[in-house]
PDB file of C-alpha atoms in Angstrom:
ATOM      1  CA  GLY E   1     -98.672 120.805 124.182  1.00 78.00           C
ATOM      2  CA  ILE E   2     -98.589 118.528 121.803  1.00 83.00           C
ATOM      3  CA  GLN E   3     -95.365 116.864 121.025  1.00 88.00           C
ATOM      4  CA  VAL E   4     -94.162 116.470 117.575  1.00 91.00           C
ATOM      5  CA  GLU E   5     -91.072 114.291 116.288  1.00 93.00           C
ATOM      6  CA  GLN E   6     -89.656 113.582 113.103  1.00 94.00           C
ATOM      7  CA  SER E   7     -87.577 111.058 111.692  1.00 95.00           C
ATOM      8  CA  PRO E   8     -84.835 110.585 110.600  1.00 94.00           C
ATOM      9  CA  PRO E   9     -83.058 113.819 111.685  1.00 91.00           C
ATOM     10  CA  ASP E  10     -80.199 113.346 108.971  1.00 92.00           C
ATOM     11  CA  LEU E  11     -80.692 111.901 105.550  1.00 95.00           C
ATOM     12  CA  ILE E  12     -78.023 111.985 102.663  1.00 96.00           C
ATOM     13  CA  LEU E  13     -79.266 110.938  99.274  1.00 95.00           C
ATOM     14  CA  GLN E  14     -77.893 110.017  95.712  1.00 96.00           C
ATOM     15  CA  GLU E  15     -79.608 112.024  93.160  1.00 97.00           C
ATOM     16  CA  GLY E  16     -82.272 109.809  91.522  1.00 97.00           C
ATOM     17  CA  ALA E  17     -83.181 107.892  94.692  1.00 97.00           C
ATOM     18  CA  ASN E  18     -86.410 107.932  96.969  1.00 97.00           C
ATOM     19  CA  SER E  19     -86.973 108.521 100.811  1.00 96.00           C
ATOM     20  CA  THR E  20     -89.741 108.891 103.295  1.00 97.00           C
ATOM     21  CA  LEU E  21     -89.868 111.087 105.863  1.00 97.00           C
ATOM     22  CA  ARG E  22     -91.656 110.105 109.277  1.00 98.00           C
ATOM     23  CA  CYS E  23     -93.782 112.710 111.584  1.00 97.00           C
ATOM     24  CA  ASN E  24     -95.393 111.297 114.511  1.00 97.00           C
ATOM     25  CA  PHE E  25     -97.223 113.619 116.801  1.00 96.00           C
ATOM     26  CA  SER E  26     -98.831 112.777 120.275  1.00 94.00           C
ATOM     27  CA  ASP E  27    -102.488 114.161 120.378  1.00 91.00           C
ATOM     28  CA  SER E  28    -105.457 115.256 118.139  1.00 89.00           C
ATOM     29  CA  VAL E  29    -104.662 117.803 115.466  1.00 87.00           C
ATOM     30  CA  ASN E  30    -106.815 119.985 113.714  1.00 83.00           C
ATOM     31  CA  ASN E  31    -104.502 120.390 110.564  1.00 85.00           C
ATOM     32  CA  LEU E  32    -101.223 119.325 109.752  1.00 90.00           C
ATOM     33  CA  GLN E  33     -98.552 120.813 107.293  1.00 88.00           C
ATOM     34  CA  TRP E  34     -94.996 119.972 105.803  1.00 92.00           C
ATOM     35  CA  PHE E  35     -92.624 122.442 104.788  1.00 89.00           C
ATOM     36  CA  HIS E  36     -89.470 122.832 102.758  1.00 90.00           C
ATOM     37  CA  GLN E  37     -86.950 125.636 104.235  1.00 80.00           C
ATOM     38  CA  ASN E  38     -84.450 126.468 101.387  1.00 70.00           C
ATOM     39  CA  PRO E  39     -80.949 127.301 101.668  1.00 67.00           C
ATOM     40  CA  TRP E  40     -81.772 131.160 102.240  1.00 61.00           C
ATOM     41  CA  GLY E  41     -84.087 130.058 105.646  1.00 63.00           C
ATOM     42  CA  GLN E  42     -87.278 130.739 103.920  1.00 66.00           C
ATOM     43  CA  LEU E  43     -89.891 128.144 104.673  1.00 73.00           C
ATOM     44  CA  ILE E  44     -91.742 126.868 101.815  1.00 78.00           C
ATOM     45  CA  ASN E  45     -95.365 125.162 102.316  1.00 79.00           C
ATOM     46  CA  LEU E  46     -95.747 121.553 100.377  1.00 90.00           C
ATOM     47  CA  PHE E  47     -98.759 119.907 101.815  1.00 89.00           C
ATOM     48  CA  TYR E  48    -101.470 120.932 103.774  1.00 85.00           C
ATOM     49  CA  ILE E  49    -102.668 117.410 104.568  1.00 91.00           C
ATOM     50  CA  PRO E  50    -105.152 116.319 107.870  1.00 89.00           C
ATOM     51  CA  SER E  51    -105.743 113.368 106.561  1.00 93.00           C
ATOM     52  CA  GLY E  52    -105.642 111.464 103.388  1.00 96.00           C
ATOM     53  CA  THR E  53    -102.524 111.957 100.798  1.00 97.00           C
ATOM     54  CA  LYS E  54    -101.861 114.186  98.672  1.00 96.00           C
ATOM     55  CA  GLN E  55     -99.652 114.735  95.471  1.00 97.00           C
ATOM     56  CA  ASN E  56     -97.510 116.974  94.002  1.00 94.00           C
ATOM     57  CA  GLY E  57     -95.180 116.079  90.921  1.00 96.00           C
ATOM     58  CA  ARG E  58     -92.028 114.130  92.846  1.00 97.00           C
ATOM     59  CA  LEU E  59     -93.617 114.963  96.148  1.00 97.00           C
ATOM     60  CA  SER E  60     -96.234 113.117  97.678  1.00 98.00           C
ATOM     61  CA  ALA E  61     -97.644 112.841 101.522  1.00 98.00           C
ATOM     62  CA  THR E  62    -100.163 110.716 103.687  1.00 98.00           C
ATOM     63  CA  THR E  63    -101.475 111.262 106.843  1.00 97.00           C
ATOM     64  CA  VAL E  64    -103.113 108.962 109.147  1.00 97.00           C
ATOM     65  CA  ALA E  65    -104.653 110.847 112.281  1.00 94.00           C
ATOM     66  CA  THR E  66    -106.366 107.620 113.970  1.00 94.00           C
ATOM     67  CA  GLU E  67    -102.861 106.725 114.210  1.00 96.00           C
ATOM     68  CA  ARG E  68    -100.928 110.037 114.493  1.00 97.00           C
ATOM     69  CA  TYR E  69     -98.373 110.239 112.190  1.00 97.00           C
ATOM     70  CA  SER E  70     -97.531 111.768 108.628  1.00 98.00           C
ATOM     71  CA  LEU E  71     -95.311 110.830 105.714  1.00 98.00           C
ATOM     72  CA  LEU E  72     -93.943 112.809 103.328  1.00 98.00           C
ATOM     73  CA  TYR E  73     -92.056 110.777 100.343  1.00 97.00           C
ATOM     74  CA  ILE E  74     -90.162 112.256  97.820  1.00 97.00           C
ATOM     75  CA  SER E  75     -89.291 110.168  94.772  1.00 97.00           C
ATOM     76  CA  SER E  76     -86.361 110.701  92.101  1.00 97.00           C
ATOM     77  CA  SER E  77     -84.693 113.176  94.650  1.00 97.00           C
ATOM     78  CA  GLN E  78     -82.722 116.006  92.981  1.00 96.00           C
ATOM     79  CA  THR E  79     -80.148 118.666  94.174  1.00 94.00           C
ATOM     80  CA  THR E  80     -82.590 121.000  94.809  1.00 91.00           C
ATOM     81  CA  ASP E  81     -84.256 118.715  97.316  1.00 94.00           C
ATOM     82  CA  SER E  82     -81.737 119.533  99.823  1.00 92.00           C
ATOM     83  CA  GLY E  83     -82.996 121.487 102.909  1.00 88.00           C
ATOM     84  CA  VAL E  84     -84.543 121.275 105.739  1.00 87.00           C
ATOM     85  CA  TYR E  85     -88.271 119.550 106.039  1.00 93.00           C
ATOM     86  CA  PHE E  86     -90.518 120.173 108.839  1.00 91.00           C
ATOM     87  CA  CYS E  87     -93.637 118.831 109.789  1.00 93.00           C
ATOM     88  CA  ALA E  88     -95.758 121.375 111.969  1.00 88.00           C
ATOM     89  CA  VAL E  89     -98.996 120.690 113.517  1.00 88.00           C
ATOM     90  CA  GLU E  90    -102.019 122.829 114.659  1.00 79.00           C
ATOM     91  CA  GLY E  91    -103.903 122.117 117.863  1.00 74.00           C
ATOM     92  CA  ALA E  92    -105.973 123.596 120.192  1.00 68.00           C
ATOM     93  CA  GLY E  93    -106.185 127.711 119.775  1.00 57.00           C
ATOM     94  CA  ASN E  94    -104.588 127.029 116.259  1.00 56.00           C
ATOM     95  CA  MET E  95    -101.495 127.228 117.538  1.00 62.00           C
ATOM     96  CA  LEU E  96     -98.566 125.208 115.148  1.00 69.00           C
ATOM     97  CA  THR E  97     -96.034 123.082 116.777  1.00 80.00           C
ATOM     98  CA  PHE E  98     -93.496 122.197 114.811  1.00 83.00           C
ATOM     99  CA  GLY E  99     -91.190 118.895 114.762  1.00 87.00           C
ATOM    100  CA  GLY E 100     -87.554 119.156 114.791  1.00 84.00           C
ATOM    101  CA  GLY E 101     -86.941 118.521 111.089  1.00 88.00           C
ATOM    102  CA  THR E 102     -85.602 116.380 108.493  1.00 92.00           C
ATOM    103  CA  ARG E 103     -82.256 117.826 107.258  1.00 89.00           C
ATOM    104  CA  LEU E 104     -81.816 116.481 103.628  1.00 93.00           C
ATOM    105  CA  MET E 105     -78.400 116.758 101.074  1.00 93.00           C
ATOM    106  CA  VAL E 106     -78.893 115.315  97.792  1.00 95.00           C
ATOM    107  CA  LYS E 107     -75.475 114.431  96.346  1.00 95.00           C
ATOM    108  CA  PRO E 108     -74.715 114.673  92.784  1.00 94.00           C
TER     109      PRO E 108
ATOM    110  CA  ASP X   1     -81.177 125.375 123.517  1.00 60.00           C
ATOM    111  CA  VAL X   2     -81.820 127.786 121.414  1.00 58.00           C
ATOM    112  CA  LYS X   3     -85.215 130.262 122.249  1.00 81.00           C
ATOM    113  CA  VAL X   4     -87.252 132.385 120.111  1.00 87.00           C
ATOM    114  CA  THR X   5     -89.245 134.221 122.121  1.00 90.00           C
ATOM    115  CA  GLN X   6     -92.121 136.033 121.217  1.00 91.00           C
ATOM    116  CA  SER X   7     -93.579 139.386 123.512  1.00 88.00           C
ATOM    117  CA  SER X   8     -97.255 138.046 123.502  1.00 88.00           C
ATOM    118  CA  ARG X   9     -99.031 134.136 123.162  1.00 85.00           C
ATOM    119  CA  TYR X  10    -102.527 136.566 122.475  1.00 90.00           C
ATOM    120  CA  LEU X  11    -102.919 140.106 121.762  1.00 95.00           C
ATOM    121  CA  VAL X  12    -106.634 141.746 121.286  1.00 97.00           C
ATOM    122  CA  LYS X  13    -106.283 145.354 119.315  1.00 97.00           C
ATOM    123  CA  ARG X  14    -108.621 147.701 118.505  1.00 97.00           C
ATOM    124  CA  THR X  15    -108.732 149.135 114.914  1.00 97.00           C
ATOM    125  CA  GLY X  16    -106.187 151.697 114.217  1.00 97.00           C
ATOM    126  CA  GLU X  17    -104.270 151.041 117.199  1.00 97.00           C
ATOM    127  CA  LYS X  18    -100.215 150.696 116.450  1.00 97.00           C
ATOM    128  CA  VAL X  19     -99.306 147.318 117.276  1.00 97.00           C
ATOM    129  CA  PHE X  20     -95.423 146.182 117.957  1.00 96.00           C
ATOM    130  CA  LEU X  21     -94.766 142.495 118.052  1.00 97.00           C
ATOM    131  CA  GLU X  22     -91.217 141.782 119.340  1.00 96.00           C
ATOM    132  CA  CYS X  23     -88.969 138.693 119.002  1.00 96.00           C
ATOM    133  CA  VAL X  24     -85.842 137.767 120.674  1.00 96.00           C
ATOM    134  CA  GLN X  25     -83.241 134.813 119.955  1.00 93.00           C
ATOM    135  CA  ASP X  26     -80.660 133.965 121.968  1.00 91.00           C
ATOM    136  CA  MET X  27     -78.505 132.387 119.277  1.00 84.00           C
ATOM    137  CA  ASP X  28     -76.895 135.091 117.430  1.00 88.00           C
ATOM    138  CA  HIS X  29     -78.454 133.599 114.385  1.00 85.00           C
ATOM    139  CA  GLU X  30     -78.032 135.917 111.187  1.00 85.00           C
ATOM    140  CA  ASN X  31     -81.505 135.196 110.038  1.00 85.00           C
ATOM    141  CA  MET X  32     -84.691 136.118 111.017  1.00 88.00           C
ATOM    142  CA  PHE X  33     -88.431 135.816 109.851  1.00 88.00           C
ATOM    143  CA  TRP X  34     -91.945 137.042 109.966  1.00 92.00           C
ATOM    144  CA  TYR X  35     -94.895 135.038 108.677  1.00 89.00           C
ATOM    145  CA  ARG X  36     -98.437 134.743 109.487  1.00 89.00           C
ATOM    146  CA  GLN X  37    -100.581 131.820 109.491  1.00 80.00           C
ATOM    147  CA  ASP X  38    -103.730 131.734 108.320  1.00 80.00           C
ATOM    148  CA  PRO X  39    -107.094 128.852 107.934  1.00 70.00           C
ATOM    149  CA  GLY X  40    -106.185 127.515 104.465  1.00 62.00           C
ATOM    150  CA  LEU X  41    -103.609 129.771 103.645  1.00 68.00           C
ATOM    151  CA  GLY X  42    -100.760 127.804 104.802  1.00 66.00           C
ATOM    152  CA  LEU X  43     -97.740 130.452 106.347  1.00 73.00           C
ATOM    153  CA  ARG X  44     -97.256 133.299 104.364  1.00 83.00           C
ATOM    154  CA  LEU X  45     -93.845 135.403 105.001  1.00 83.00           C
ATOM    155  CA  ILE X  46     -94.353 138.902 105.481  1.00 92.00           C
ATOM    156  CA  TYR X  47     -90.815 140.382 105.926  1.00 92.00           C
ATOM    157  CA  PHE X  48     -87.417 139.042 106.841  1.00 88.00           C
ATOM    158  CA  SER X  49     -83.898 139.989 107.647  1.00 90.00           C
ATOM    159  CA  TYR X  50     -80.324 138.819 107.242  1.00 85.00           C
ATOM    160  CA  ASP X  51     -78.521 141.324 109.137  1.00 88.00           C
ATOM    161  CA  VAL X  52     -78.952 143.853 111.899  1.00 91.00           C
ATOM    162  CA  LYS X  53     -80.824 147.246 109.952  1.00 88.00           C
ATOM    163  CA  MET X  54     -81.463 144.915 106.952  1.00 89.00           C
ATOM    164  CA  LYS X  55     -84.857 144.098 105.720  1.00 92.00           C
ATOM    165  CA  GLU X  56     -86.389 142.199 102.915  1.00 89.00           C
ATOM    166  CA  LYS X  57     -89.739 142.454 101.902  1.00 90.00           C
ATOM    167  CA  GLY X  58     -91.553 138.840 101.763  1.00 85.00           C
ATOM    168  CA  ASP X  59     -94.765 137.687 100.049  1.00 81.00           C
ATOM    169  CA  ILE X  60     -97.100 139.568 101.857  1.00 92.00           C
ATOM    170  CA  PRO X  61     -95.789 143.284 103.328  1.00 95.00           C
ATOM    171  CA  GLU X  62     -98.631 145.652 102.519  1.00 96.00           C
ATOM    172  CA  GLY X  63     -99.584 146.763 105.811  1.00 96.00           C
ATOM    173  CA  TYR X  64     -96.534 146.179 107.898  1.00 97.00           C
ATOM    174  CA  SER X  65     -93.276 147.158 108.654  1.00 97.00           C
ATOM    175  CA  VAL X  66     -90.491 145.907 110.716  1.00 97.00           C
ATOM    176  CA  SER X  67     -87.339 146.722 112.599  1.00 96.00           C
ATOM    177  CA  ARG X  68     -83.930 144.993 113.447  1.00 96.00           C
ATOM    178  CA  GLU X  69     -82.008 147.291 115.398  1.00 94.00           C
ATOM    179  CA  LYS X  70     -80.166 144.464 117.151  1.00 95.00           C
ATOM    180  CA  LYS X  71     -78.744 141.247 116.140  1.00 94.00           C
ATOM    181  CA  GLU X  72     -81.296 139.174 118.340  1.00 95.00           C
ATOM    182  CA  ARG X  73     -84.497 141.181 118.154  1.00 96.00           C
ATOM    183  CA  PHE X  74     -86.831 141.385 115.389  1.00 96.00           C
ATOM    184  CA  SER X  75     -89.850 143.671 115.508  1.00 97.00           C
ATOM    185  CA  LEU X  76     -92.990 143.220 113.478  1.00 97.00           C
ATOM    186  CA  ILE X  77     -95.374 146.836 113.306  1.00 98.00           C
ATOM    187  CA  LEU X  78     -98.849 146.871 112.292  1.00 97.00           C
ATOM    188  CA  GLU X  79     -98.840 150.991 111.959  1.00 94.00           C
ATOM    189  CA  SER X  80    -102.946 151.175 111.954  1.00 96.00           C
ATOM    190  CA  ALA X  81    -104.398 147.503 112.546  1.00 97.00           C
ATOM    191  CA  SER X  82    -106.908 146.419 110.922  1.00 97.00           C
ATOM    192  CA  THR X  83    -109.534 143.395 111.430  1.00 97.00           C
ATOM    193  CA  ASN X  84    -107.689 141.477 107.904  1.00 96.00           C
ATOM    194  CA  GLN X  85    -104.820 141.283 110.091  1.00 97.00           C
ATOM    195  CA  THR X  86    -106.366 139.444 112.546  1.00 96.00           C
ATOM    196  CA  SER X  87    -104.063 136.127 112.572  1.00 93.00           C
ATOM    197  CA  MET X  88    -101.412 134.002 114.306  1.00 88.00           C
ATOM    198  CA  TYR X  89     -97.806 135.482 113.605  1.00 92.00           C
ATOM    199  CA  LEU X  90     -94.897 133.508 113.899  1.00 90.00           C
ATOM    200  CA  CYS X  91     -91.542 134.327 114.373  1.00 91.00           C
ATOM    201  CA  ALA X  92     -88.540 132.089 113.242  1.00 86.00           C
ATOM    202  CA  SER X  93     -84.641 132.198 113.129  1.00 84.00           C
ATOM    203  CA  SER X  94     -82.262 130.342 111.363  1.00 77.00           C
ATOM    204  CA  PRO X  95     -77.987 130.236 111.380  1.00 69.00           C
ATOM    205  CA  THR X  96     -76.541 130.137 108.207  1.00 61.00           C
ATOM    206  CA  PRO X  97     -76.659 127.272 106.647  1.00 51.00           C
ATOM    207  CA  PRO X  98     -80.520 127.460 107.690  1.00 49.00           C
ATOM    208  CA  GLY X  99     -81.703 125.256 110.564  1.00 53.00           C
ATOM    209  CA  GLY X 100     -85.232 126.123 112.140  1.00 62.00           C
ATOM    210  CA  PHE X 101     -86.072 127.457 115.357  1.00 74.00           C
ATOM    211  CA  PHE X 102     -89.784 129.271 116.225  1.00 78.00           C
ATOM    212  CA  GLY X 103     -91.286 130.882 118.489  1.00 82.00           C
ATOM    213  CA  PRO X 104     -94.422 130.466 120.156  1.00 79.00           C
ATOM    214  CA  GLY X 105     -96.295 132.270 118.043  1.00 85.00           C
ATOM    215  CA  THR X 106     -98.704 135.309 118.858  1.00 90.00           C
ATOM    216  CA  ARG X 107    -102.397 135.183 118.307  1.00 89.00           C
ATOM    217  CA  LEU X 108    -103.235 138.720 117.497  1.00 95.00           C
ATOM    218  CA  THR X 109    -106.751 139.915 117.076  1.00 96.00           C
ATOM    219  CA  VAL X 110    -108.243 143.078 115.703  1.00 97.00           C
ATOM    220  CA  LEU X 111    -111.392 144.418 116.947  1.00 96.00           C
TER     221      LEU X 111
END
């Protein structure tokens, strides 16, 4: 099956700092999503991004499908950005494969 | 390794049938979730549970119910399956504070 790797596994930022999270995948995919898991464990969809660049407020994401990676940018981080960020790819059969996540802590 | 297992990878049912989707985790996590994934709609939360015999509605609970009689098992029930419930169903398990452990998904087709 498809392998999905995320880096870094852990990240600590000072409030106001910018960061880049990376997701590498091992095969062609039909789609790619970025999620934020909030402190209550719920997954919140951030981006549905099989290719190209999208922006939503302080967050943006870029997927380069030909090179099999995606980046999530967080600018001017806030404490509410803390949590775990997951990348998930949709391969054959529309099955989702999740990466291991990046645990982000933003300190005030 | 933490494992979250779902009872079936693929399931085909007929309209009106009662459907049980089982999810089992082996890491003593308090929190368990059921989502459905549809093209263009992303992942949507159906129900979640923070403890045994406890359940909370998510964003789209209509047409579904859940059962959590034991900590390790969280079941999703379709009382009377309909074609619009054809989807991929994903179970997740999470400790407190949350990490993320996901089952392989169940592709349900209702004919």
